[in-house]
XYZ file of C-alpha atoms in Angstrom:
159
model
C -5.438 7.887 17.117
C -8.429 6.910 18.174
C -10.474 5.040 15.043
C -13.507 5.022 16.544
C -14.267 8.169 17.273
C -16.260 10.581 15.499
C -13.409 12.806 13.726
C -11.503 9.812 12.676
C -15.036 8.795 11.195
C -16.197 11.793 9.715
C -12.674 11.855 7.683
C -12.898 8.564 6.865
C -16.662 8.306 5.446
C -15.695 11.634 3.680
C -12.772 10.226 1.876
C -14.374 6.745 1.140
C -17.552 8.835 -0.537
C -15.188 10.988 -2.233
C -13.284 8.197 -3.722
C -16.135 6.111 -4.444
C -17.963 8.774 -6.140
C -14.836 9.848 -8.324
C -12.753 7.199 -9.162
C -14.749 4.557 -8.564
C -12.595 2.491 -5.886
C -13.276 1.922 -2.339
C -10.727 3.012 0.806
C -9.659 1.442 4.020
C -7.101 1.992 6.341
C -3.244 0.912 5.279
C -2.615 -2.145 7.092
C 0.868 -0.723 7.041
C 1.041 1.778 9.840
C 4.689 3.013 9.310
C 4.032 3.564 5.530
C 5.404 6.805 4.656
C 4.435 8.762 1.343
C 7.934 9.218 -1.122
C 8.998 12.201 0.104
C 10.045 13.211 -3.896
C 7.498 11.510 -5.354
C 4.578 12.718 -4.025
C 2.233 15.065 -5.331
C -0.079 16.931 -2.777
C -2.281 19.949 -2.201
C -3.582 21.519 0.723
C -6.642 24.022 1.830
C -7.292 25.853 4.632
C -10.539 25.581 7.208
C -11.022 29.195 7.845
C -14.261 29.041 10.007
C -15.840 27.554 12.553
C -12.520 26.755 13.631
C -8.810 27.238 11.510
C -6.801 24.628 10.446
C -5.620 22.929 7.489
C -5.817 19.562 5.492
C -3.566 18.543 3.065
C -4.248 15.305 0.626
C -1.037 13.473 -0.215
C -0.175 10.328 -2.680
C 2.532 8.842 -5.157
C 2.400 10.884 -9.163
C 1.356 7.303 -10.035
C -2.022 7.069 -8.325
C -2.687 10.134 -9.085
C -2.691 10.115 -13.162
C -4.040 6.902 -12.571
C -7.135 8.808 -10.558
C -6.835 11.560 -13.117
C -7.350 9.024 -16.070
C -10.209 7.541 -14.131
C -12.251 10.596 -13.526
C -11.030 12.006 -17.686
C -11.498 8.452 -19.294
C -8.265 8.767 -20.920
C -4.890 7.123 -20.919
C -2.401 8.787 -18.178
C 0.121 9.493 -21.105
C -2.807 12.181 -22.529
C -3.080 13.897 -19.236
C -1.771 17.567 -18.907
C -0.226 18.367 -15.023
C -2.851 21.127 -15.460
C -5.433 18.411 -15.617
C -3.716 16.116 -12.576
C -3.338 19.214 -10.674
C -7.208 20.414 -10.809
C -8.440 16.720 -10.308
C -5.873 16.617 -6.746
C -7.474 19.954 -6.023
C -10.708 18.501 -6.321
C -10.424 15.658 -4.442
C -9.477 17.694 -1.560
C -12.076 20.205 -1.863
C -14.920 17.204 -2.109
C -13.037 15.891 1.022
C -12.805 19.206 3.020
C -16.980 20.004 2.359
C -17.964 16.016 3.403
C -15.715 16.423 6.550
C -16.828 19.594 7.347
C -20.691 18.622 7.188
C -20.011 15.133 8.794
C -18.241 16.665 12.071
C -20.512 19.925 12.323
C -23.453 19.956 14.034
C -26.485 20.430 11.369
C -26.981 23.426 9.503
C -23.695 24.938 10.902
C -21.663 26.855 8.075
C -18.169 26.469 7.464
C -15.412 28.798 5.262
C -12.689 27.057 3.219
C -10.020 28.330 1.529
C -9.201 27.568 -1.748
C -6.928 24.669 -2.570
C -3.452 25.118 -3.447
C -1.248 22.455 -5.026
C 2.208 21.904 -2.722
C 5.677 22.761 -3.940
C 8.743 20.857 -2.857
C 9.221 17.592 -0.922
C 6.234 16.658 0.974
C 7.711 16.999 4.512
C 6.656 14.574 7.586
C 4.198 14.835 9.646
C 4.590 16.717 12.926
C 3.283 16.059 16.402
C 0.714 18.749 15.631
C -1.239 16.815 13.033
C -3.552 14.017 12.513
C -2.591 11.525 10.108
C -5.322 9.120 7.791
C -3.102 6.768 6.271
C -5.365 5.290 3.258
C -5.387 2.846 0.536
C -7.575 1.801 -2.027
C -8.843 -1.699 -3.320
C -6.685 -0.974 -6.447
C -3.645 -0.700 -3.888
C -3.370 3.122 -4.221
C -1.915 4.595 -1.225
C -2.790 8.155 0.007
C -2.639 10.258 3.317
C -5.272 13.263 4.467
C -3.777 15.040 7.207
C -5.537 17.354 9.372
C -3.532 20.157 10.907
C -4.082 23.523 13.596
C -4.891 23.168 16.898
C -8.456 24.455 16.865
C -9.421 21.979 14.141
C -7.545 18.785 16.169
C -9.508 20.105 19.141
C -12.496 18.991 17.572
C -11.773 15.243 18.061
C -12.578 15.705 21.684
C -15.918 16.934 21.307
């Protein structure tokens, strides 16, 4: 994938404001490239990008980073957290994410439609040739993964 170019950047910067702003802790790249998220550990949510152009994003990381994000954002211990509570803060996340990407990539003033997000059920599945993978970690050493998926939204990264 090409790092430099402006999709890759507008995910990034929206994920590093996102995370900043939220839970306090900066994001770079993972220096490990063939990382993979625990398939039966991972909690994850996704949304869909209904207009200018369809596609999806999904936000991915281990239950442990994200009660730890959850407790963060709450101020309160992960063992007080409800799932109900995890779950809403995940959705967040990705709906903060999904609104900075979409104004970072658009040209200005253009509107955009998102879906609602909707926590995922099940094994979080690989990645297929089809999608774009940000493969992130924090200065805490929190990993996490944004994927970007739907060929009218990966089309964008050649504009």
């Amino acid at each position: 994938m090409d790092t430099q170019g402006k999709f890759y950047q507008a995910m990034h910067q929206a994920v590093s404001q996102t995370l900043e702003n939220m839970v306090f802790l900066e994001v770079m790249a993972h220096p490990d490239k063939t990382y993979c998220m625990p398939e039966d550990e991972t909690a994850w949510t996704s949304l869909l990008i209904n207009d200018p152009v369809q596609g999806e994003l999904v936000l991915a990381m281990p239950y442990n980073t994200l009660e730890k994000f959850t407790g963060n954002i709450f101020a309160m211990s992960e063992d007080e957290l409800t799932d109900t509570q995890k779950n809403d803060i995940l959705n967040e996340l990705l709906n903060t994410i999904a609104g900075l990407f979409m104004t970072n990539l658009l040209a200005n003033d253009q509107q955009y439609k998102l879906g609602l997000p909707a926590i995922g059920h099940g094994k979080f599945a690989p990645a297929d040739a089809d999608t774009l993978v940000w493969k992130l970690i924090t200065s805490d050493d929190d990993p996490l993964e944004i994927r970007a998926a739907g060929a009218p939204l990966i089309a964008l990264q050649n504009q």
